[in-house]
Short mmCIF file of C-alpha atoms in Angstrom, two decimals:
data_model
loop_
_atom_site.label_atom_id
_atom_site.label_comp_id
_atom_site.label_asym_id
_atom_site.label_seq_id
_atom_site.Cartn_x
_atom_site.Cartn_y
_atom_site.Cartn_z
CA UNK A 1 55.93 -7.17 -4.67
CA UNK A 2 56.12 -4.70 -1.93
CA UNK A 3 56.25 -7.28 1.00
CA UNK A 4 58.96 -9.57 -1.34
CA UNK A 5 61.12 -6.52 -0.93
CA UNK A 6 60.24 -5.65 2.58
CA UNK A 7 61.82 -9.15 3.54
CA UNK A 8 64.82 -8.91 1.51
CA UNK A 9 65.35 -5.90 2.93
CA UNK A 10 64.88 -7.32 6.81
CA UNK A 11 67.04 -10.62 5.85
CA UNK A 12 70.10 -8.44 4.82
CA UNK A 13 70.05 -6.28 8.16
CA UNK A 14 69.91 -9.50 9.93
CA UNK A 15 73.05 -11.02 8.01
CA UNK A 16 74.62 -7.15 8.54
CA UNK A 17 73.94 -7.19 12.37
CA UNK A 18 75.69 -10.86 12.17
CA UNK A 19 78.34 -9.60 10.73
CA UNK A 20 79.10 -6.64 12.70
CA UNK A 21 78.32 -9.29 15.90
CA UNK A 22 81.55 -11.21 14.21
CA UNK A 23 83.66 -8.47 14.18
CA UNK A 24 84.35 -7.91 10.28
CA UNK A 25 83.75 -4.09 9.45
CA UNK A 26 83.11 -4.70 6.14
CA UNK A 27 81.80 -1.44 4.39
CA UNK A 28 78.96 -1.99 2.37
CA UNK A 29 77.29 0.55 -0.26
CA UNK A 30 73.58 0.84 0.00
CA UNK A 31 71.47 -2.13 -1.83
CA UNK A 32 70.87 0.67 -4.76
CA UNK A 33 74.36 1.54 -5.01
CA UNK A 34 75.46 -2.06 -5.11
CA UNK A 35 73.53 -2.96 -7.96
CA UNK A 36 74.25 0.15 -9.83
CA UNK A 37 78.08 -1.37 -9.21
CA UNK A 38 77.20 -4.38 -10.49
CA UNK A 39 75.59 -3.18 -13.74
CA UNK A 40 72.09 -3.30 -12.97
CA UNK A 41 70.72 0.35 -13.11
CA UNK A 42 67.27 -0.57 -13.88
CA UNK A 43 67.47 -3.15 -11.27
CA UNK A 44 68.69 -0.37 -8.94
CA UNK A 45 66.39 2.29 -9.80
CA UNK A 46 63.07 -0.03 -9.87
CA UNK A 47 64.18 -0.80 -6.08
CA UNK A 48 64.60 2.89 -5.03
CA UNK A 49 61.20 3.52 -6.26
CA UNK A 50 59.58 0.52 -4.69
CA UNK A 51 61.17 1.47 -1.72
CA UNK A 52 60.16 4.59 -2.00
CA UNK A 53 56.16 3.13 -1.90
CA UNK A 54 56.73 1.13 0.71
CA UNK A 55 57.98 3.70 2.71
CA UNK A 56 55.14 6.25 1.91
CA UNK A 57 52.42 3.80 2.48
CA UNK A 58 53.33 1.40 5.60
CA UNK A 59 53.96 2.91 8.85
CA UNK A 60 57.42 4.20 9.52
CA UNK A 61 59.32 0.98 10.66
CA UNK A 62 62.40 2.57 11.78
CA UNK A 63 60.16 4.81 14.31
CA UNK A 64 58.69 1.26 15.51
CA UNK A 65 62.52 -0.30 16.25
CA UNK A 66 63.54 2.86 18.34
CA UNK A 67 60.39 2.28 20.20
CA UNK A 68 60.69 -1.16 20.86
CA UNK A 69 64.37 -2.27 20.47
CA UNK A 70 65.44 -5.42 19.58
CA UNK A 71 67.40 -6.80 22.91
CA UNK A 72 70.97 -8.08 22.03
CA UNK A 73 71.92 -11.68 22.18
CA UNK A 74 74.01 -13.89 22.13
CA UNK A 75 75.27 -16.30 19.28
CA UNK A 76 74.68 -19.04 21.97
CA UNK A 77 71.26 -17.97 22.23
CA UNK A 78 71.08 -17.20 18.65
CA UNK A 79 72.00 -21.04 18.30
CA UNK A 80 69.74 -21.83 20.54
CA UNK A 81 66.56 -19.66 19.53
CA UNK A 82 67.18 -21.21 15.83
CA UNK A 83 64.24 -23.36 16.41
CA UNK A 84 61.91 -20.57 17.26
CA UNK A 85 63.26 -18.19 14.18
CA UNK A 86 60.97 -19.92 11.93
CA UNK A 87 58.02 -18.98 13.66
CA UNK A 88 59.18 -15.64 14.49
CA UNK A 89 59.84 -15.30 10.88
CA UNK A 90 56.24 -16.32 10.14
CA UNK A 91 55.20 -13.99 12.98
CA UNK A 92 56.82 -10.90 10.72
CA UNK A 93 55.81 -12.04 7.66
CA UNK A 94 52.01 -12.36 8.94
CA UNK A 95 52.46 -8.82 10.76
CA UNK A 96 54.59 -7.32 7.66
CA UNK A 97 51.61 -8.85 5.02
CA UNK A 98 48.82 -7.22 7.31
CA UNK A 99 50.62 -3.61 7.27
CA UNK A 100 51.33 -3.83 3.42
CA UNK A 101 47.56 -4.80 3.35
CA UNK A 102 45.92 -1.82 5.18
CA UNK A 103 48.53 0.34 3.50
CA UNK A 104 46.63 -0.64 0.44
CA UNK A 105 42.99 0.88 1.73
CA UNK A 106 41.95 4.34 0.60
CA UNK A 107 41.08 6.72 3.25
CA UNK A 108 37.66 8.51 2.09
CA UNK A 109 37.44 12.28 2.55
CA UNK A 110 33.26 11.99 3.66
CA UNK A 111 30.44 9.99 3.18
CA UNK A 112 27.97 12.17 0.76
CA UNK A 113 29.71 14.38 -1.42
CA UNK A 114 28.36 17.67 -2.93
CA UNK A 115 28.04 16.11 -6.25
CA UNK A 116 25.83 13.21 -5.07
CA UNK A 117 23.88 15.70 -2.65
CA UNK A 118 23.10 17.85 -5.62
CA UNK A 119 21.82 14.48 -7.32
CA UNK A 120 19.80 13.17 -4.77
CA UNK A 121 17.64 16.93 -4.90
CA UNK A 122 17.65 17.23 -8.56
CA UNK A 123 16.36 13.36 -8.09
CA UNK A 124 13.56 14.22 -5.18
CA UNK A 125 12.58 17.49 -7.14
CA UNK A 126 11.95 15.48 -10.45
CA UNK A 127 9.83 12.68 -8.87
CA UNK A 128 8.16 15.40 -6.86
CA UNK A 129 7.03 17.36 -10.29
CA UNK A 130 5.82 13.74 -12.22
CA UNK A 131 3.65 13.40 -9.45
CA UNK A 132 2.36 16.34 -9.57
CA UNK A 133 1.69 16.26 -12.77
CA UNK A 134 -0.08 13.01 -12.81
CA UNK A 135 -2.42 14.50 -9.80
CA UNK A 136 -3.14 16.83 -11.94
CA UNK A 137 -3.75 15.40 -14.97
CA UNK A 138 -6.16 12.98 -12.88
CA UNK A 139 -8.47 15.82 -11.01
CA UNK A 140 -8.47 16.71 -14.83
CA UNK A 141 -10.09 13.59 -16.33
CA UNK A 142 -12.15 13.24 -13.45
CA UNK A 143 -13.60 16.53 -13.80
CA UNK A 144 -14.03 15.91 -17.61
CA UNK A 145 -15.43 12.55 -17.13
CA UNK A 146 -18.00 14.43 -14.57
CA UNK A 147 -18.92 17.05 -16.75
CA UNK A 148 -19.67 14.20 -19.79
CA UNK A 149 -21.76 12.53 -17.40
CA UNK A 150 -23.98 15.53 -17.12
CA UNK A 151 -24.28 16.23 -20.28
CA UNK A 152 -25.37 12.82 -21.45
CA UNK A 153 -29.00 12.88 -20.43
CA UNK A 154 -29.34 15.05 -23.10
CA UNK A 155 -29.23 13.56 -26.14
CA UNK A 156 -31.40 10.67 -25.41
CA UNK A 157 -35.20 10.76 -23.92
CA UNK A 158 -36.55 9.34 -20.84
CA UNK A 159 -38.85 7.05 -20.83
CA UNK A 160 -41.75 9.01 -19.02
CA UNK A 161 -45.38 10.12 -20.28
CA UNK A 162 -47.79 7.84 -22.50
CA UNK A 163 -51.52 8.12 -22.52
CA UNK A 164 -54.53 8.62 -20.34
CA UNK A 165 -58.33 8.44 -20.20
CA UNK A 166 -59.35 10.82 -16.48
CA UNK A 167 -62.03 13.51 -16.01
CA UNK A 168 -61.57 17.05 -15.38
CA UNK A 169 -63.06 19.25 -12.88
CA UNK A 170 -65.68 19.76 -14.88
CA UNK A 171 -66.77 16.39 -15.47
CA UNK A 172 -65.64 15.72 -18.60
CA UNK A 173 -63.34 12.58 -20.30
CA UNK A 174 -59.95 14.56 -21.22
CA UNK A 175 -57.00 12.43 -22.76
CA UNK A 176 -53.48 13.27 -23.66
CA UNK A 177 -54.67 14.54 -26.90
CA UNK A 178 -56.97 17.18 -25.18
CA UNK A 179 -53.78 19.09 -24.57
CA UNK A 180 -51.34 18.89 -27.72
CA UNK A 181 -50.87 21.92 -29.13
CA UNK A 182 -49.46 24.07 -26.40
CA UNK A 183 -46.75 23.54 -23.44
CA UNK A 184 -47.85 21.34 -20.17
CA UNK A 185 -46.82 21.70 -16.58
CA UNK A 186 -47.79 18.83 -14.66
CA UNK A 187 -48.04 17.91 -10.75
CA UNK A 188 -49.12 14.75 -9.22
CA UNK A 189 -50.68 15.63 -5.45
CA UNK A 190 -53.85 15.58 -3.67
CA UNK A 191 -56.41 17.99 -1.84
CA UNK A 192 -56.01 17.32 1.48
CA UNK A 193 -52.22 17.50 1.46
CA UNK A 194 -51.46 19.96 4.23
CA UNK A 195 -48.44 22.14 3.22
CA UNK A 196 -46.36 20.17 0.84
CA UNK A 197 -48.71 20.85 -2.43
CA UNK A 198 -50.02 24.20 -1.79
CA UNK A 199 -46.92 25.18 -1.97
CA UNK A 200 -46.23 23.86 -4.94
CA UNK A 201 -48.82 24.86 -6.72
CA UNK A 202 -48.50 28.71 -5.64
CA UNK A 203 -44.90 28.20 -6.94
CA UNK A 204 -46.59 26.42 -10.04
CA UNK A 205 -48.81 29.31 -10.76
CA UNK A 206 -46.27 32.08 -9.52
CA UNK A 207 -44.06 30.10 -12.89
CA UNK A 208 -46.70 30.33 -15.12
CA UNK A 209 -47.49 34.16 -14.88
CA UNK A 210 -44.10 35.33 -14.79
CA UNK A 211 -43.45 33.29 -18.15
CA UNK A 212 -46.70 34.73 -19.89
CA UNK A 213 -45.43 38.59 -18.80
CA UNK A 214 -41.60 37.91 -19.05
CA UNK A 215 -41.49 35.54 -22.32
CA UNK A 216 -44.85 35.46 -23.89
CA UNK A 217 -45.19 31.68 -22.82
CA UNK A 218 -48.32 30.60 -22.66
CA UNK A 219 -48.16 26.94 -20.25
CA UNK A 220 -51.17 25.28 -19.33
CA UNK A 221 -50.83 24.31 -15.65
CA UNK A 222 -52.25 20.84 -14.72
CA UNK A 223 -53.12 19.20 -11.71
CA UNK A 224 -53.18 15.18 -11.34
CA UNK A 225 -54.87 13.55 -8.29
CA UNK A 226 -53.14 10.38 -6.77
CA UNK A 227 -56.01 9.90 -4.02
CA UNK A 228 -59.46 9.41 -6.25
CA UNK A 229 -61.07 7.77 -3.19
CA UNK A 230 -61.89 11.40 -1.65
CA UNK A 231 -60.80 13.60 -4.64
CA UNK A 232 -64.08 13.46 -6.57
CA UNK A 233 -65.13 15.93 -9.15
CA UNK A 234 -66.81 18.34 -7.01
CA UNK A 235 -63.55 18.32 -4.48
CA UNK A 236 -61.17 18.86 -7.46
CA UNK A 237 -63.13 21.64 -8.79
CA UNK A 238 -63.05 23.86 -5.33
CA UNK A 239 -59.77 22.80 -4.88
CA UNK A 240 -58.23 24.38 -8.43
CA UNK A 241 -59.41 27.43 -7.90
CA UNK A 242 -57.98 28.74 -5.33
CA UNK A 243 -54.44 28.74 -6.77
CA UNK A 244 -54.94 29.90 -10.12
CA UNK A 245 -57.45 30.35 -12.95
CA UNK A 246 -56.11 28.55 -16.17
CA UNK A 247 -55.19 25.20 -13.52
CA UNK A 248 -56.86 22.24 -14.51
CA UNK A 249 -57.60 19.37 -12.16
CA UNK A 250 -58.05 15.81 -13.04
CA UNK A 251 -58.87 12.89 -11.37
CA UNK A 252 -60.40 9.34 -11.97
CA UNK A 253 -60.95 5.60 -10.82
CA UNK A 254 -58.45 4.04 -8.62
CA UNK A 255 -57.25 1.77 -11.52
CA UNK A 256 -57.16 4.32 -14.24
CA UNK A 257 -54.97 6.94 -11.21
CA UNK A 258 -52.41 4.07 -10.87
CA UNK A 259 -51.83 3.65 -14.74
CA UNK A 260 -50.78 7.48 -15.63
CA UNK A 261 -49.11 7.58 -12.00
CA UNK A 262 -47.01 4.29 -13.91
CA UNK A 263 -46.37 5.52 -16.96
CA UNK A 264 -45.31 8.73 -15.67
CA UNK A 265 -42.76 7.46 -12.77
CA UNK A 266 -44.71 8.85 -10.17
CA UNK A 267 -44.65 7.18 -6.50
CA UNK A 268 -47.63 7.31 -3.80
CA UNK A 269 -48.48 5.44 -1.00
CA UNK A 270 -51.21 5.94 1.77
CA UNK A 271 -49.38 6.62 5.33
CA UNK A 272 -51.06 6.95 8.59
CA UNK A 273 -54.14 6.02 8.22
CA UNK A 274 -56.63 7.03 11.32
CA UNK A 275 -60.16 6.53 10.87
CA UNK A 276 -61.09 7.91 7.48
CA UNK A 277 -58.27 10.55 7.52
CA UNK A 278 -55.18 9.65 6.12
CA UNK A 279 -51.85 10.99 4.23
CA UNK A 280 -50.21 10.37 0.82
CA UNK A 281 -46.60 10.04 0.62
CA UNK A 282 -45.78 11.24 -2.92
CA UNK A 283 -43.24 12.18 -5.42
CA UNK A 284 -42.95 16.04 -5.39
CA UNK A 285 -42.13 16.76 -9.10
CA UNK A 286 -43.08 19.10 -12.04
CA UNK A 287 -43.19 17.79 -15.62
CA UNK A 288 -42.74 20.09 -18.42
CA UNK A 289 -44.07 18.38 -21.35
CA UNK A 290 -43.76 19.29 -25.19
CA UNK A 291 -46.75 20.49 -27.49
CA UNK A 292 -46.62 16.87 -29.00
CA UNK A 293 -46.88 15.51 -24.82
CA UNK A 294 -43.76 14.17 -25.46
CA UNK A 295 -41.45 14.36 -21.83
CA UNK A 296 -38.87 17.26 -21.54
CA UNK A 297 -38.03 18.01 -18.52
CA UNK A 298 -38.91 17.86 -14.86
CA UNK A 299 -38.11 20.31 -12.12
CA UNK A 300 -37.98 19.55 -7.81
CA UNK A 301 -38.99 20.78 -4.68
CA UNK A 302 -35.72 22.86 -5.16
CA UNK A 303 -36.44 25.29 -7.45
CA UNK A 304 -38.34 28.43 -6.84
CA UNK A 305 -40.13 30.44 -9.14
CA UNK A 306 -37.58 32.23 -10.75
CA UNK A 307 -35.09 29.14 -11.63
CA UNK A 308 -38.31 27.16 -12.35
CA UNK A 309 -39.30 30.32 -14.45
CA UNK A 310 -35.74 30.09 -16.39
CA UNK A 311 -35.65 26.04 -17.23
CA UNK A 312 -38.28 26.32 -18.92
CA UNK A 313 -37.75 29.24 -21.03
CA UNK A 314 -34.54 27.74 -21.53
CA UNK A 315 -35.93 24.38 -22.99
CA UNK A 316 -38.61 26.12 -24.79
CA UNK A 317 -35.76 27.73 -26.60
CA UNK A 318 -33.53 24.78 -27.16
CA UNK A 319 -36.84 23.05 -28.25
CA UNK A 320 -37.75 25.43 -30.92
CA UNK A 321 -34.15 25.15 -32.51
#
């Protein structure tokens, strides 16, 4: 609508400027004032105000003629330019349609406004405390599913202990039901072991008298042989003694050593083998078993005698409930 009245406005200064070129002085009212003559207010008033648009929102046109005046012809060349007004029409409606057109874009105050930079952090904060939260909650199941796997060995029994048919250090046949009746502490080792189950058995012994004065627990401390090629009856005898009075040694046949070392998940292997002296790679475990020689529960190289002392006064307790 705007560029409709933008040319109607152009095509009557044209015919004025002819005019005026004629020489007729013909006043005329302005195009409002005319039509309000001519008993067309609304007419009238609907072109001040569009007028009034046009002139707020396209670039001052009447600045743009003083710049760059229109240079006066002639009606000869007027005549003879008539071919060429066409496409200088076109030329001004192209240039008037492109103004009109940009007059038309908004002009934005800034790129991010306060409102959307308050968004975007309330936004980043949010996603920043879900995140967190899941973390969390995940350490959290993880350290519950942890502690559940700890506690599960608990409530079922392992599948370690069974019968046995060896000979003491006193030559006699013992069996698993030689001891029922009263607590056992077991260890699997062998007499010529050079550090590894002395040790052991001093911590073994250490145990057992600190649970008799502390507790009132009376364990009977046994010792197992896993080489019964040079741990005869004799050798086992000299050997017990010199770590405590109540230990018992046992020992037996090859075949009848490999059985109890089976059913009680205990590993050894000769190593380095030189002449007739040689080593035994072994497990290095305690087994606390029941009155009935039923498995409870067995203790490593990592305990000393205190914490050895403690887990079993602690199952002894949890037993007896």
């Amino acid at each position: 609508m705007a560029s409709i009245i933008c040319r109607t406005v152009n095509h009557l200064r044209h015919v004025n400027r002819s005019v005026i070129r004629s020489g007729l002085r013909i006043p005329r009212p302005p195009l409002a004032d005319c039509l309000q003559n001519r008993h067309l207010p609304l007419l009238g008033q609907s072109l001040t105000i569009y007028q009034r648009c046009l002139f707020s929102t396209t670039p001052n046109t009447t600045t743009e003629n003083q710049r760059n005046p229109e240079p006066k012809t002639t009606e000869n060349e007027n005549s003879g330019n008539s071919g060429k007004s066409g496409e200088s029409g076109e030329g001004s409606k192209s240039g008037e349609s492109s103004e009109s057109s940009n007059a038309g874009k908004s002009i934005r105050g800034g790129p991010v406004s306060w409102l959307s930079f308050l968004l975007l952090v309330a936004t980043g904060a949010g996603i920043i405390l879900y995140y967190d939260k899941e973390k969390r909650q995940h350490i959290e199941e993880i350290f519950k599913a942890s502690k559940e796997v700890k506690q599960g060995p608990s409530v079922g029994k392992a599948a370690i202990g069974g019968p046995f048919n060896l000979i003491n250090h006193d030559g006699k046949r013992v069996t698993e039901k030689d001891f029922l009746g009263k607590w056992t502490l077991m260890y699997f080792g062998f007499t010529h072991c050079p550090d590894i189950c002395p040790d052991e058995l001093v911590k073994l012994a250490a145990a057992v008298d600190k649970l008799q004065k502390d507790a009132g627990i009376e364990i009977v401390p046994l010792f197992i042989s896993v080489d019964p090629e040079r741990d005869t009856v004799e050798q086992v005898r000299e050997y017990v003694k010199e770590f405590h009075p109540k230990l018992i040694g046992l020992t037996g046949k090859p075949d009848e050593i490999r059985s109890v070392a089976r059913a009680y998940r205990v590993y050894y292997m000769k190593t380095t083998e030189e002449d007739s002296d040689y080593l035994v790679d072994h497990s290095i475990v305690m087994y606390l078993m029941s009155p009935e020689m039923e498995f409870v529960k067995f203790f490593g190289k990592n305990n000393d005698v205190d914490s050895l002392a403690e887990g079993i006064t602690k199952e002894i307790k949890q037993h007896k409930k």
